[in-house]
PDB file of C-alpha atoms in Angstrom:
ATOM      1  CA  MET A   1       0.077  16.378  21.892  1.00 62.00           C
ATOM      2  CA  SER A   2      -0.276  18.997  18.928  1.00 85.00           C
ATOM      3  CA  VAL A   3      -0.868  17.813  15.360  1.00 88.00           C
ATOM      4  CA  LEU A   4       2.188  19.364  14.178  1.00 89.00           C
ATOM      5  CA  ILE A   5       4.459  17.418  16.837  1.00 91.00           C
ATOM      6  CA  LEU A   6       2.747  14.303  15.923  1.00 89.00           C
ATOM      7  CA  ALA A   7       3.391  14.625  12.158  1.00 91.00           C
ATOM      8  CA  LEU A   8       7.046  15.330  12.959  1.00 91.00           C
ATOM      9  CA  LEU A   9       7.407  12.115  15.226  1.00 90.00           C
ATOM     10  CA  ALA A  10       5.505  10.131  12.767  1.00 87.00           C
ATOM     11  CA  GLY A  11       7.345  11.343   9.761  1.00 88.00           C
ATOM     12  CA  GLY A  12      10.835  10.838  11.509  1.00 87.00           C
ATOM     13  CA  VAL A  13      10.127   7.283  12.578  1.00 83.00           C
ATOM     14  CA  ILE A  14       8.924   6.279   8.985  1.00 81.00           C
ATOM     15  CA  GLY A  15      12.171   7.882   7.630  1.00 80.00           C
ATOM     16  CA  LEU A  16      14.233   6.132   9.976  1.00 78.00           C
ATOM     17  CA  ALA A  17      12.659   2.736   8.900  1.00 73.00           C
ATOM     18  CA  LEU A  18      12.932   3.616   5.300  1.00 70.00           C
ATOM     19  CA  GLY A  19      16.619   4.701   5.641  1.00 67.00           C
ATOM     20  CA  ALA A  20      17.519   1.619   7.751  1.00 66.00           C
ATOM     21  CA  LEU A  21      15.856  -1.017   5.978  1.00 65.00           C
ATOM     22  CA  GLY A  22      15.735   0.308   2.296  1.00 58.00           C
ATOM     23  CA  GLY A  23      12.199  -0.021   1.966  1.00 61.00           C
ATOM     24  CA  GLY A  24       8.945  -0.866   3.675  1.00 60.00           C
ATOM     25  CA  GLY A  25       8.860   2.132   6.035  1.00 61.00           C
ATOM     26  CA  SER A  26       6.490   4.046   3.922  1.00 65.00           C
ATOM     27  CA  VAL A  27       3.688   1.330   4.578  1.00 75.00           C
ATOM     28  CA  LEU A  28       3.331   2.902   8.091  1.00 80.00           C
ATOM     29  CA  ALA A  29       2.345   6.334   6.606  1.00 85.00           C
ATOM     30  CA  VAL A  30      -1.209   5.492   5.815  1.00 84.00           C
ATOM     31  CA  PRO A  31      -2.084   4.220   9.433  1.00 86.00           C
ATOM     32  CA  ALA A  32      -0.062   6.999  11.092  1.00 88.00           C
ATOM     33  CA  LEU A  33      -2.138   9.624   8.829  1.00 90.00           C
ATOM     34  CA  ILE A  34      -5.454   7.872   9.783  1.00 88.00           C
ATOM     35  CA  TYR A  35      -4.980   7.152  13.327  1.00 88.00           C
ATOM     36  CA  LEU A  36      -2.673   9.704  14.539  1.00 89.00           C
ATOM     37  CA  LEU A  37      -3.551  12.596  12.420  1.00 91.00           C
ATOM     38  CA  GLY A  38      -7.352  11.992  11.778  1.00 89.00           C
ATOM     39  CA  PHE A  39      -7.092  11.918   7.835  1.00 90.00           C
ATOM     40  CA  SER A  40      -9.790   9.581   6.292  1.00 86.00           C
ATOM     41  CA  ALA A  41      -8.220   6.446   4.248  1.00 82.00           C
ATOM     42  CA  ALA A  42      -8.642   8.261   0.704  1.00 81.00           C
ATOM     43  CA  ALA A  43      -6.800  11.528   1.703  1.00 86.00           C
ATOM     44  CA  ALA A  44      -4.302   9.253   3.724  1.00 86.00           C
ATOM     45  CA  THR A  45      -3.466   7.308   0.737  1.00 83.00           C
ATOM     46  CA  THR A  46      -2.905  10.612  -1.289  1.00 85.00           C
ATOM     47  CA  ALA A  47      -0.944  12.211   1.478  1.00 89.00           C
ATOM     48  CA  SER A  48       1.165   9.103   1.649  1.00 86.00           C
ATOM     49  CA  LEU A  49       1.798   9.334  -2.068  1.00 85.00           C
ATOM     50  CA  VAL A  50       3.322  12.548  -1.443  1.00 88.00           C
ATOM     51  CA  ILE A  51       5.499  11.715   1.291  1.00 89.00           C
ATOM     52  CA  VAL A  52       6.597   8.677  -0.494  1.00 83.00           C
ATOM     53  CA  THR A  53       7.569  10.526  -3.782  1.00 85.00           C
ATOM     54  CA  VAL A  54       9.579  13.319  -1.974  1.00 87.00           C
ATOM     55  CA  THR A  55      11.290  10.849   0.232  1.00 84.00           C
ATOM     56  CA  SER A  56      12.134   8.472  -2.498  1.00 81.00           C
ATOM     57  CA  ALA A  57      13.186  11.081  -4.969  1.00 85.00           C
ATOM     58  CA  THR A  58      15.637  12.265  -2.226  1.00 83.00           C
ATOM     59  CA  ALA A  59      16.997   8.883  -1.349  1.00 79.00           C
ATOM     60  CA  LEU A  60      17.299   7.961  -5.150  1.00 84.00           C
ATOM     61  CA  THR A  61      19.852  10.900  -5.615  1.00 84.00           C
ATOM     62  CA  ALA A  62      22.093   9.470  -2.897  1.00 79.00           C
ATOM     63  CA  HIS A  63      22.005   5.791  -4.256  1.00 80.00           C
ATOM     64  CA  ALA A  64      22.623   7.004  -7.825  1.00 86.00           C
ATOM     65  CA  ARG A  65      25.660   9.008  -6.848  1.00 85.00           C
ATOM     66  CA  GLU A  66      26.968   5.759  -5.195  1.00 81.00           C
ATOM     67  CA  GLY A  67      26.254   3.827  -8.363  1.00 88.00           C
ATOM     68  CA  ALA A  68      23.634   1.492  -6.963  1.00 83.00           C
ATOM     69  CA  VAL A  69      20.845   2.379  -9.514  1.00 88.00           C
ATOM     70  CA  ARG A  70      20.288   0.152 -12.751  1.00 89.00           C
ATOM     71  CA  TRP A  71      18.487   2.522 -14.788  1.00 91.00           C
ATOM     72  CA  ARG A  72      17.716   0.329 -17.811  1.00 86.00           C
ATOM     73  CA  GLY A  73      15.987  -2.559 -15.985  1.00 83.00           C
ATOM     74  CA  GLY A  74      14.488  -0.199 -13.293  1.00 87.00           C
ATOM     75  CA  ALA A  75      13.216   1.926 -16.147  1.00 89.00           C
ATOM     76  CA  LEU A  76      11.472  -1.145 -17.738  1.00 88.00           C
ATOM     77  CA  PHE A  77      10.029  -2.076 -14.530  1.00 88.00           C
ATOM     78  CA  ALA A  78       8.767   1.447 -13.696  1.00 88.00           C
ATOM     79  CA  ALA A  79       7.303   2.002 -17.192  1.00 91.00           C
ATOM     80  CA  ALA A  80       4.998  -0.955 -16.895  1.00 90.00           C
ATOM     81  CA  GLY A  81       3.433   0.500 -13.706  1.00 88.00           C
ATOM     82  CA  LEU A  82       2.794   3.875 -14.939  1.00 88.00           C
ATOM     83  CA  VAL A  83      -0.592   3.112 -16.378  1.00 90.00           C
ATOM     84  CA  PRO A  84      -1.862   0.691 -13.573  1.00 89.00           C
ATOM     85  CA  ALA A  85      -0.623   3.269 -11.054  1.00 86.00           C
ATOM     86  CA  ALA A  86      -2.635   6.083 -12.657  1.00 86.00           C
ATOM     87  CA  LEU A  87      -5.693   3.990 -13.183  1.00 89.00           C
ATOM     88  CA  GLY A  88      -5.330   2.665  -9.461  1.00 85.00           C
ATOM     89  CA  GLY A  89      -5.002   6.316  -8.189  1.00 80.00           C
ATOM     90  CA  ALA A  90      -8.084   7.193  -9.918  1.00 82.00           C
ATOM     91  CA  VAL A  91     -10.161   4.301  -8.639  1.00 84.00           C
ATOM     92  CA  ALA A  92      -9.062   4.800  -5.200  1.00 77.00           C
ATOM     93  CA  GLY A  93     -10.907   7.861  -4.670  1.00 73.00           C
ATOM     94  CA  HIS A  94     -14.158   5.901  -5.409  1.00 81.00           C
ATOM     95  CA  LEU A  95     -13.545   3.128  -3.018  1.00 82.00           C
ATOM     96  CA  PRO A  96     -15.159   2.728   0.334  1.00 84.00           C
ATOM     97  CA  SER A  97     -12.951   3.767   3.310  1.00 78.00           C
ATOM     98  CA  GLY A  98     -13.560   0.327   4.855  1.00 82.00           C
ATOM     99  CA  LEU A  99     -12.403  -1.422   1.721  1.00 85.00           C
ATOM    100  CA  LEU A 100      -9.319   0.637   1.415  1.00 81.00           C
ATOM    101  CA  THR A 101      -8.408   0.069   5.254  1.00 81.00           C
ATOM    102  CA  ALA A 102      -8.902  -3.632   4.813  1.00 85.00           C
ATOM    103  CA  ALA A 103      -7.055  -4.098   1.602  1.00 85.00           C
ATOM    104  CA  PHE A 104      -4.103  -2.044   3.095  1.00 79.00           C
ATOM    105  CA  ALA A 105      -4.174  -4.097   6.446  1.00 84.00           C
ATOM    106  CA  VAL A 106      -3.772  -7.261   4.171  1.00 86.00           C
ATOM    107  CA  VAL A 107      -0.877  -5.957   2.039  1.00 81.00           C
ATOM    108  CA  ALA A 108       0.681  -4.737   5.270  1.00 79.00           C
ATOM    109  CA  ALA A 109       0.447  -8.027   7.021  1.00 84.00           C
ATOM    110  CA  LEU A 110       1.740  -9.845   3.778  1.00 81.00           C
ATOM    111  CA  ALA A 111       4.648  -7.465   3.941  1.00 75.00           C
ATOM    112  CA  ALA A 112       5.466  -8.234   7.500  1.00 78.00           C
ATOM    113  CA  VAL A 113       5.271 -11.778   7.024  1.00 82.00           C
ATOM    114  CA  ARG A 114       7.756 -11.757   4.099  1.00 74.00           C
ATOM    115  CA  MET A 115      10.026  -9.775   6.234  1.00 70.00           C
ATOM    116  CA  LEU A 116      10.000 -12.187   9.193  1.00 77.00           C
ATOM    117  CA  ARG A 117      10.794 -14.979   6.589  1.00 74.00           C
ATOM    118  CA  PRO A 118      14.611 -15.814   6.080  1.00 61.00           C
ATOM    119  CA  SER A 119      15.704 -14.486   2.775  1.00 56.00           C
ATOM    120  CA  ALA A 120      16.063 -16.836  -0.145  1.00 48.00           C
ATOM    121  CA  THR A 121      19.048 -16.919  -2.261  1.00 47.00           C
ATOM    122  CA  VAL A 122      18.433 -16.155  -5.885  1.00 47.00           C
ATOM    123  CA  PRO A 123      20.491 -18.028  -8.558  1.00 48.00           C
ATOM    124  CA  ASP A 124      21.889 -15.922 -11.431  1.00 48.00           C
ATOM    125  CA  ALA A 125      21.503 -18.442 -14.266  1.00 42.00           C
ATOM    126  CA  ALA A 126      18.102 -17.443 -15.526  1.00 50.00           C
ATOM    127  CA  PRO A 127      18.104 -14.359 -17.823  1.00 57.00           C
ATOM    128  CA  PRO A 128      15.268 -11.907 -16.817  1.00 60.00           C
ATOM    129  CA  ARG A 129      12.213 -11.996 -19.160  1.00 70.00           C
ATOM    130  CA  PRO A 130      10.897  -8.978 -20.384  1.00 74.00           C
ATOM    131  CA  GLY A 131       7.305 -10.042 -20.018  1.00 78.00           C
ATOM    132  CA  LEU A 132       7.747 -11.268 -16.431  1.00 80.00           C
ATOM    133  CA  ILE A 133       9.484  -7.753 -15.512  1.00 81.00           C
ATOM    134  CA  ALA A 134       6.559  -5.857 -17.211  1.00 83.00           C
ATOM    135  CA  GLY A 135       3.898  -8.078 -15.503  1.00 87.00           C
ATOM    136  CA  THR A 136       5.421  -7.707 -12.153  1.00 85.00           C
ATOM    137  CA  GLY A 137       6.167  -4.037 -12.629  1.00 87.00           C
ATOM    138  CA  ALA A 138       2.313  -3.560 -13.557  1.00 89.00           C
ATOM    139  CA  GLY A 139       1.322  -5.283 -10.558  1.00 88.00           C
ATOM    140  CA  LEU A 140       3.387  -3.060  -8.230  1.00 84.00           C
ATOM    141  CA  GLY A 141       2.214  -0.130  -9.964  1.00 85.00           C
ATOM    142  CA  ALA A 142      -1.698  -0.936  -9.114  1.00 88.00           C
ATOM    143  CA  VAL A 143      -0.547  -1.478  -5.475  1.00 84.00           C
ATOM    144  CA  THR A 144       1.021   1.941  -5.365  1.00 80.00           C
ATOM    145  CA  GLY A 145      -1.900   3.666  -7.069  1.00 82.00           C
ATOM    146  CA  VAL A 146      -4.731   2.237  -5.112  1.00 83.00           C
ATOM    147  CA  LEU A 147      -3.182   1.753  -1.616  1.00 79.00           C
ATOM    148  CA  GLY A 148      -0.846   4.936  -1.727  1.00 72.00           C
ATOM    149  CA  VAL A 149       2.172   2.878  -0.433  1.00 71.00           C
ATOM    150  CA  GLY A 150       5.720   2.949  -2.180  1.00 64.00           C
ATOM    151  CA  GLY A 151       5.968  -0.775  -2.612  1.00 67.00           C
ATOM    152  CA  GLY A 152       9.781  -0.993  -1.646  1.00 69.00           C
ATOM    153  CA  PHE A 153       8.715  -4.134   0.410  1.00 68.00           C
ATOM    154  CA  LEU A 154       7.279  -5.694  -2.926  1.00 74.00           C
ATOM    155  CA  ALA A 155      10.046  -3.805  -5.454  1.00 79.00           C
ATOM    156  CA  VAL A 156      13.038  -4.798  -3.578  1.00 76.00           C
ATOM    157  CA  PRO A 157      12.461  -8.668  -3.782  1.00 73.00           C
ATOM    158  CA  ALA A 158      10.784  -8.580  -7.164  1.00 78.00           C
ATOM    159  CA  LEU A 159      13.824  -6.726  -8.607  1.00 82.00           C
ATOM    160  CA  VAL A 160      16.180  -9.509  -7.141  1.00 78.00           C
ATOM    161  CA  GLY A 161      14.005 -12.560  -8.176  1.00 75.00           C
ATOM    162  CA  VAL A 162      12.811 -11.129 -11.506  1.00 78.00           C
ATOM    163  CA  VAL A 163      15.020  -8.609 -13.014  1.00 80.00           C
ATOM    164  CA  GLY A 164      18.211 -10.549 -11.330  1.00 79.00           C
ATOM    165  CA  LEU A 165      19.724  -7.562  -9.542  1.00 80.00           C
ATOM    166  CA  ARG A 166      21.904  -7.861  -6.517  1.00 79.00           C
ATOM    167  CA  MET A 167      20.265  -6.711  -3.306  1.00 72.00           C
ATOM    168  CA  ARG A 168      22.256  -3.335  -3.096  1.00 74.00           C
ATOM    169  CA  ALA A 169      21.202  -2.497  -6.485  1.00 82.00           C
ATOM    170  CA  ALA A 170      17.839  -3.557  -6.234  1.00 81.00           C
ATOM    171  CA  VAL A 171      17.274  -1.174  -3.243  1.00 78.00           C
ATOM    172  CA  GLY A 172      18.745   1.736  -5.131  1.00 82.00           C
ATOM    173  CA  THR A 173      16.644   0.744  -8.351  1.00 87.00           C
ATOM    174  CA  SER A 174      13.559   0.284  -6.184  1.00 84.00           C
ATOM    175  CA  LEU A 175      13.650   3.901  -5.262  1.00 84.00           C
ATOM    176  CA  LEU A 176      13.427   4.792  -9.078  1.00 88.00           C
ATOM    177  CA  VAL A 177      10.357   2.508  -9.504  1.00 88.00           C
ATOM    178  CA  ILE A 178       8.739   3.795  -6.179  1.00 85.00           C
ATOM    179  CA  THR A 179       9.195   7.562  -7.409  1.00 87.00           C
ATOM    180  CA  VAL A 180       8.008   7.145 -11.189  1.00 88.00           C
ATOM    181  CA  ASN A 181       5.062   5.053  -9.690  1.00 85.00           C
ATOM    182  CA  SER A 182       4.069   7.350  -7.117  1.00 84.00           C
ATOM    183  CA  LEU A 183       4.175  10.410  -9.503  1.00 87.00           C
ATOM    184  CA  ALA A 184       1.940   8.214 -11.775  1.00 85.00           C
ATOM    185  CA  ALA A 185      -0.730   7.842  -9.051  1.00 83.00           C
ATOM    186  CA  LEU A 186      -0.363  11.638  -7.641  1.00 84.00           C
ATOM    187  CA  ALA A 187      -1.181  12.869 -11.017  1.00 83.00           C
ATOM    188  CA  ALA A 188      -4.483  10.606 -11.293  1.00 80.00           C
ATOM    189  CA  ARG A 189      -5.301  12.167  -7.818  1.00 78.00           C
ATOM    190  CA  ALA A 190      -4.197  15.812  -8.651  1.00 74.00           C
ATOM    191  CA  GLY A 191      -8.101  17.052  -7.670  1.00 69.00           C
ATOM    192  CA  THR A 192      -7.734  15.346  -4.215  1.00 66.00           C
ATOM    193  CA  ALA A 193      -4.213  16.523  -3.425  1.00 62.00           C
ATOM    194  CA  GLU A 194      -5.467  20.097  -3.447  1.00 62.00           C
ATOM    195  CA  SER A 195      -7.781  19.594  -0.416  1.00 76.00           C
ATOM    196  CA  LEU A 196      -4.986  17.912   1.668  1.00 83.00           C
ATOM    197  CA  ASP A 197      -3.952  19.608   4.809  1.00 88.00           C
ATOM    198  CA  TRP A 198      -0.527  20.661   3.894  1.00 90.00           C
ATOM    199  CA  SER A 199       0.351  22.196   7.482  1.00 91.00           C
ATOM    200  CA  VAL A 200       0.420  18.513   8.220  1.00 92.00           C
ATOM    201  CA  VAL A 201       1.645  16.711   5.162  1.00 92.00           C
ATOM    202  CA  ALA A 202       4.676  19.190   4.689  1.00 93.00           C
ATOM    203  CA  PRO A 203       6.253  18.733   8.128  1.00 94.00           C
ATOM    204  CA  PHE A 204       5.634  14.909   7.933  1.00 94.00           C
ATOM    205  CA  ALA A 205       7.502  14.612   4.597  1.00 92.00           C
ATOM    206  CA  GLY A 206      10.160  16.885   5.751  1.00 93.00           C
ATOM    207  CA  ALA A 207      10.800  14.889   8.898  1.00 92.00           C
ATOM    208  CA  ALA A 208      10.645  11.420   7.000  1.00 89.00           C
ATOM    209  CA  ILE A 209      13.358  13.018   4.730  1.00 88.00           C
ATOM    210  CA  LEU A 210      15.588  13.811   7.669  1.00 87.00           C
ATOM    211  CA  GLY A 211      14.794  10.650   9.450  1.00 84.00           C
ATOM    212  CA  ALA A 212      16.081   8.551   6.210  1.00 77.00           C
ATOM    213  CA  TRP A 213      19.541  10.085   6.385  1.00 76.00           C
ATOM    214  CA  ASP A 214      19.634   9.011  10.409  1.00 76.00           C
ATOM    215  CA  GLY A 215      18.472   5.451   9.404  1.00 70.00           C
ATOM    216  CA  ARG A 216      21.051   4.876   7.144  1.00 65.00           C
ATOM    217  CA  ARG A 217      23.525   5.772   9.870  1.00 70.00           C
ATOM    218  CA  LEU A 218      21.723   3.481  12.177  1.00 68.00           C
ATOM    219  CA  ALA A 219      21.644   0.486   9.791  1.00 60.00           C
ATOM    220  CA  ALA A 220      25.601   0.756   9.908  1.00 63.00           C
ATOM    221  CA  LYS A 221      25.811   0.230  13.702  1.00 72.00           C
ATOM    222  CA  VAL A 222      22.732  -2.358  14.435  1.00 68.00           C
ATOM    223  CA  SER A 223      22.141  -5.677  12.660  1.00 65.00           C
ATOM    224  CA  GLY A 224      20.011  -5.327   9.647  1.00 60.00           C
ATOM    225  CA  GLY A 225      18.098  -8.718  10.436  1.00 69.00           C
ATOM    226  CA  MET A 226      17.301  -7.321  13.933  1.00 74.00           C
ATOM    227  CA  LEU A 227      15.930  -4.200  12.574  1.00 68.00           C
ATOM    228  CA  GLN A 228      13.823  -6.051  10.201  1.00 70.00           C
ATOM    229  CA  ARG A 229      12.449  -8.289  12.599  1.00 77.00           C
ATOM    230  CA  ILE A 230      11.363  -5.479  15.089  1.00 76.00           C
ATOM    231  CA  PHE A 231       9.861  -3.603  12.299  1.00 72.00           C
ATOM    232  CA  ALA A 232       8.020  -6.506  10.878  1.00 77.00           C
ATOM    233  CA  CYS A 233       6.570  -7.207  14.433  1.00 83.00           C
ATOM    234  CA  VAL A 234       5.322  -3.520  14.525  1.00 78.00           C
ATOM    235  CA  LEU A 235       3.918  -3.675  11.126  1.00 77.00           C
ATOM    236  CA  LEU A 236       2.180  -6.874  11.698  1.00 85.00           C
ATOM    237  CA  ALA A 237       0.335  -5.453  14.730  1.00 85.00           C
ATOM    238  CA  VAL A 238      -0.600  -2.497  12.772  1.00 81.00           C
ATOM    239  CA  ALA A 239      -2.037  -4.426  10.196  1.00 83.00           C
ATOM    240  CA  LEU A 240      -4.208  -6.728  12.677  1.00 88.00           C
ATOM    241  CA  PHE A 241      -5.435  -3.595  14.402  1.00 84.00           C
ATOM    242  CA  MET A 242      -6.411  -2.057  10.960  1.00 82.00           C
ATOM    243  CA  MET A 243      -8.137  -5.228   9.906  1.00 83.00           C
ATOM    244  CA  VAL A 244     -10.189  -5.502  13.149  1.00 84.00           C
ATOM    245  CA  ASP A 245     -10.982  -1.559  12.706  1.00 79.00           C
ATOM    246  CA  ALA A 246     -12.291  -2.033   9.222  1.00 75.00           C
ATOM    247  CA  VAL A 247     -14.475  -5.310  10.108  1.00 74.00           C
ATOM    248  CA  VAL A 248     -15.910  -3.674  13.267  1.00 68.00           C
TER     249      VAL A 248
END
């Protein structure tokens, strides 16, 4: 199978997951780029940031039109992650491929386990604390910068539990946070982005954008819980495979 077809198929599947689940699909971009398309770990995390940025920015406009983005809380959360995302992006290029792969596998496994656990109901009584919001946003920015993931699987529960947003608003606002953090991390990797194989990255990103629109329609027809469990099982299997590969 040609590289172009693989890029289109992988991008479509990842976009479909993003559109259906509202976050988490981009965590599959890095393993797809490494194991299907032959990218190194460092190049895959950079390419993933490109794909995540354009897909999230496109989805953000749709959620903003629906009034599902909380700009003030999202801006504070995103601003706190700017410097950590840029620093993480700069550091990632100097880390060994094995370490990057292992770290990514751990984060992916944690994301899968969280998706398989029942969602907890967050009380509305406690007002959000700016210090806690900033600290959480900084941590998410660092993860985005180093590992090249959008972090929607981390941002959505953080925006619900820390900022106090309802789920629908958290999903839309997470796209603002993801876009800002990914752009900051990309800016720190500007030199490495020039060496990417854009004949693969561009169709991958295009297919992800189109897949995200189909994913939103799929979510209206299939149980969200079922989709999330299927995706979590796939993600856990990928994480275990990457961990074994990093160790061996």
